[in-house]
Amino acid sequence: MRRRDLLRGALPLATLAMPRLAWGRPTGDLWRFDSLRSVAGLPVEVLGAPTLIDSPWGAATAFDGVGDALLIGRHPLVGARTFTFEALFRPDGGAFEQRWFHLEADDGAGGAPGTGTTRMLFEIRVVDRSWYLDAFVTGPGYKQTLIAPARRFPVGRWYHVAQSYDGHVYRAFVDGVVQAEAPLAFTPQRSPGGPGRAAIGMRMNRVNYFHGAVRAAFFARRALDPADFRLLPPGAARSGRGHL
């Protein structure tokens, strides 16, 4: 079955909570989207007209779902054998399929940006006024989608999402709760052609634009337990429901 054709499901609730003020202890790369000029010291290419808005934790970048995006010349998990990829974001509805965070390696396969064979990403699927998570990773010899259409959340609220790989199992989380998992023969994402690249707010080849906002992302080179997620607000993971 194709990824876009997976079935849809039922709707749980989500509520707002505040994050840890210290942003946790794990080491890694923290990207805050509170500037349209640079992120974590990296220059940003701006497409369209994304804007800075307020979030519960400071400024965030909002995207209109039509032509707004940020491009950054770095894949921060290149070479990692295990990893955690977290983000704080707010989906605001719109098109069914939206790719809002795309990491891609310069793996020598050629082709236009967005068509590379080595990448990891977050997407959402929007159904009425709810959404569900789609996490995906692919590289030489492996490809895995984690998607749970029955686990939906209301749009218009802030959420923590994460994906991780511990050397054996690939997992996806919303507000610290596992949404889906699968065994995976992952190998590090090599980028001999350069440092890789990231697109926030769209797929790298400029389709599947995101309607919503992104506050921050965190990249660790080990699989974190949800209790150690850097961006997860306290008390967010309860009873298998969304709570951010």
Coordinates of C-alpha atoms in Angstrom, one line a residue:
M1 CA 0.0 0.0 0.0
R2 CA 1.3 3.5 -0.9
R3 CA 2.0 5.8 2.0
R4 CA -0.6 8.4 1.0
D5 CA -3.3 5.7 0.8
L6 CA -3.1 4.5 4.4
L7 CA -6.5 4.6 6.2
R8 CA -7.8 7.3 8.6
G9 CA -9.0 6.7 12.1
A10 CA -10.6 8.1 15.4
L11 CA -9.9 11.3 17.2
P12 CA -8.3 11.7 20.8
L13 CA -8.0 15.1 22.5
A14 CA -5.0 17.3 23.3
T15 CA -4.5 20.1 25.8
L16 CA -1.8 22.8 26.2
A17 CA 1.0 22.5 28.8
M18 CA 4.1 24.5 29.4
P19 CA 7.6 23.1 28.6
R20 CA 10.6 22.7 30.9
L21 CA 12.2 26.2 31.2
A22 CA 15.7 24.7 31.0
W23 CA 14.9 22.8 27.8
G24 CA 16.3 19.6 29.3
R25 CA 19.8 18.2 29.6
P26 CA 20.6 15.9 26.6
T27 CA 23.4 17.0 24.3
G28 CA 22.8 17.6 20.6
D29 CA 21.9 20.3 18.1
L30 CA 19.1 22.7 19.1
W31 CA 17.4 24.8 16.4
R32 CA 15.1 27.6 17.5
F33 CA 13.0 29.1 14.7
D34 CA 12.8 32.6 16.2
S35 CA 14.6 34.3 13.4
L36 CA 14.2 34.5 9.6
R37 CA 17.9 35.2 9.1
S38 CA 19.7 32.3 10.8
V39 CA 18.9 29.2 12.9
A40 CA 21.6 27.9 15.3
G41 CA 24.1 30.1 13.5
L42 CA 23.3 28.7 10.1
P43 CA 22.1 31.0 7.3
V44 CA 18.5 30.6 6.2
E45 CA 17.1 30.9 2.7
V46 CA 13.5 32.2 2.9
L47 CA 10.9 31.2 0.4
G48 CA 7.5 33.1 0.3
A49 CA 6.7 35.2 3.3
P50 CA 6.9 33.2 6.5
T51 CA 6.3 35.3 9.6
L52 CA 7.4 35.3 13.3
I53 CA 4.7 34.8 15.8
D54 CA 4.4 34.3 19.5
S55 CA 4.4 30.8 21.0
P56 CA 4.2 29.7 24.7
W57 CA 8.1 29.5 24.6
G58 CA 9.1 32.5 22.5
A59 CA 9.0 33.4 18.9
A60 CA 8.2 30.8 16.3
T61 CA 8.0 30.7 12.5
A62 CA 4.6 30.5 10.8
F63 CA 4.0 29.1 7.3
D64 CA 0.9 29.8 5.1
G65 CA 0.6 26.4 3.5
V66 CA 1.0 27.9 0.0
G67 CA 4.5 29.0 -0.7
D68 CA 6.3 29.7 2.7
A69 CA 9.4 27.7 3.6
L70 CA 12.9 27.9 5.1
L71 CA 16.0 26.2 3.6
I72 CA 19.0 25.4 5.7
G73 CA 22.3 23.9 4.4
R74 CA 22.6 21.2 7.0
H75 CA 21.4 17.7 7.8
P76 CA 22.2 17.6 11.5
L77 CA 22.0 13.8 11.8
V78 CA 24.4 12.8 9.0
G79 CA 26.6 10.0 10.2
A80 CA 24.5 9.1 13.3
R81 CA 24.1 5.4 14.0
T82 CA 21.3 6.1 16.5
F83 CA 19.3 9.2 16.8
T84 CA 16.4 11.3 18.2
F85 CA 14.7 14.0 16.1
E86 CA 12.3 16.2 18.1
A87 CA 10.2 19.2 17.2
L88 CA 7.6 21.6 18.7
F89 CA 5.0 22.6 16.1
R90 CA 1.5 23.8 15.6
P91 CA -0.5 22.4 12.7
D92 CA -3.3 24.7 11.5
G93 CA -5.2 22.6 9.1
G94 CA -5.2 22.8 5.3
A95 CA -4.3 20.2 2.7
F96 CA -4.4 16.5 3.5
E97 CA -0.7 15.9 2.9
Q98 CA 1.9 18.3 4.4
R99 CA 5.6 17.8 4.7
W100 CA 6.9 20.2 7.3
F101 CA 10.4 19.0 8.2
H102 CA 12.6 17.4 5.6
L103 CA 16.3 16.4 6.1
E104 CA 18.2 15.2 3.1
A105 CA 21.8 13.9 2.6
D106 CA 24.0 14.8 -0.4
D107 CA 24.5 11.1 -1.0
G108 CA 25.8 11.3 -4.6
A109 CA 22.5 10.0 -6.1
G110 CA 22.1 13.1 -8.1
G111 CA 18.7 14.6 -9.1
A112 CA 16.9 17.7 -7.9
P113 CA 16.6 18.5 -4.2
G114 CA 13.8 16.5 -2.7
T115 CA 14.4 13.5 -4.8
G116 CA 17.4 12.1 -2.9
T117 CA 17.4 8.5 -1.8
T118 CA 18.7 9.3 1.7
R119 CA 16.4 11.4 3.9
M120 CA 14.3 11.5 7.1
L121 CA 11.3 13.6 7.6
F122 CA 8.1 14.6 9.4
E123 CA 4.7 14.9 7.6
I124 CA 1.2 15.3 8.8
R125 CA -2.2 14.1 7.3
V126 CA -5.1 16.5 7.9
V127 CA -8.6 15.2 8.2
D128 CA -11.4 17.7 8.8
R129 CA -10.1 19.6 11.9
S130 CA -7.6 16.9 13.0
W131 CA -4.2 15.6 12.0
Y132 CA -2.1 12.5 12.5
L133 CA 1.7 12.0 12.3
D134 CA 3.7 10.5 9.5
A135 CA 7.4 9.9 10.2
F136 CA 9.6 8.4 7.5
V137 CA 13.3 7.4 7.0
T138 CA 15.0 6.0 3.9
G139 CA 18.5 5.2 2.8
P140 CA 20.6 2.6 1.1
G141 CA 18.8 -0.8 1.8
Y142 CA 16.1 0.5 4.1
K143 CA 12.8 2.4 4.0
Q144 CA 10.2 2.8 6.7
T145 CA 7.1 4.7 7.3
L146 CA 5.6 5.2 10.8
I147 CA 2.0 6.3 10.6
A148 CA -1.0 5.8 12.9
P149 CA -4.2 7.1 11.2
A150 CA -6.4 6.1 14.2
R151 CA -4.4 8.5 16.5
R152 CA -5.6 11.9 15.6
F153 CA -5.2 15.3 17.3
P154 CA -7.0 18.6 16.9
V155 CA -5.4 21.3 14.7
G156 CA -4.6 24.7 16.1
R157 CA -2.6 23.5 19.1
W158 CA 1.0 23.1 20.0
Y159 CA 2.5 19.6 20.0
H160 CA 5.8 17.8 20.7
V161 CA 6.7 15.1 18.1
A162 CA 9.7 12.9 17.9
Q163 CA 11.2 10.0 16.0
S164 CA 14.1 7.8 17.3
Y165 CA 16.2 4.8 16.4
D166 CA 18.0 2.8 19.1
G167 CA 20.0 0.5 16.9
H168 CA 17.1 -1.9 16.5
V169 CA 13.7 -0.2 16.5
Y170 CA 12.4 3.0 14.8
R171 CA 9.7 4.8 16.8
A172 CA 7.5 7.9 16.4
F173 CA 6.0 9.8 19.2
V174 CA 3.4 12.6 19.8
D175 CA 3.6 14.3 23.2
G176 CA 5.9 11.5 24.5
V177 CA 3.5 8.7 23.5
V178 CA 4.5 6.1 21.0
Q179 CA 2.3 6.3 17.9
A180 CA 4.0 3.5 15.8
E181 CA 7.2 1.5 15.8
A182 CA 9.0 -1.0 13.6
P183 CA 12.3 -2.9 13.5
L184 CA 14.7 -1.3 11.1
A185 CA 18.1 -2.2 9.6
F186 CA 19.2 1.4 9.6
T187 CA 22.6 2.6 8.5
P188 CA 24.0 6.1 9.0
Q189 CA 22.9 8.7 6.5
R190 CA 26.1 9.5 4.6
S191 CA 26.5 12.8 2.8
P192 CA 29.8 12.7 0.7
G193 CA 28.6 15.5 -1.5
G194 CA 28.4 18.0 1.4
P195 CA 26.7 18.7 4.8
G196 CA 23.2 17.9 3.6
R197 CA 20.2 20.2 3.7
A198 CA 16.9 20.8 5.5
A199 CA 13.6 22.2 4.4
I200 CA 11.1 23.5 7.0
G201 CA 7.6 24.2 5.8
M202 CA 7.6 22.1 2.6
R203 CA 9.1 19.1 0.8
M204 CA 12.5 19.9 -0.5
N205 CA 11.3 20.0 -4.2
R206 CA 8.8 22.7 -3.2
V207 CA 5.5 20.8 -2.9
N208 CA 3.4 19.6 0.0
Y209 CA 3.6 23.0 1.9
F210 CA 2.8 23.2 5.6
H211 CA 0.1 25.4 7.2
G212 CA 1.1 26.0 10.8
A213 CA 4.1 27.0 12.9
V214 CA 7.4 25.6 14.1
R215 CA 9.1 26.7 17.3
A216 CA 12.1 24.4 17.7
A217 CA 13.8 21.2 16.8
F218 CA 16.4 19.1 18.6
F219 CA 18.7 16.4 17.2
A220 CA 20.5 13.9 19.4
R221 CA 22.9 11.2 18.2
R222 CA 21.3 8.6 20.5
A223 CA 17.8 7.3 21.2
L224 CA 16.3 9.2 24.1
D225 CA 13.7 7.9 26.4
P226 CA 10.6 10.1 26.4
A227 CA 11.5 11.2 29.9
D228 CA 14.7 12.7 28.5
F229 CA 13.3 14.4 25.4
R230 CA 14.8 17.9 25.3
L231 CA 11.7 19.7 24.1
L232 CA 8.9 17.8 25.8
P233 CA 6.8 19.9 28.2
P234 CA 6.4 18.4 31.7
G235 CA 3.3 16.2 32.1
A236 CA 2.7 16.0 28.3
A237 CA 2.7 12.2 28.1
R238 CA -0.4 10.7 29.8
S239 CA -2.8 7.9 29.0
G240 CA -1.7 7.6 25.3
R241 CA -3.3 10.9 24.4
G242 CA -1.8 14.2 23.2
H243 CA -1.2 16.7 26.0
L244 CA 0.8 19.7 24.6

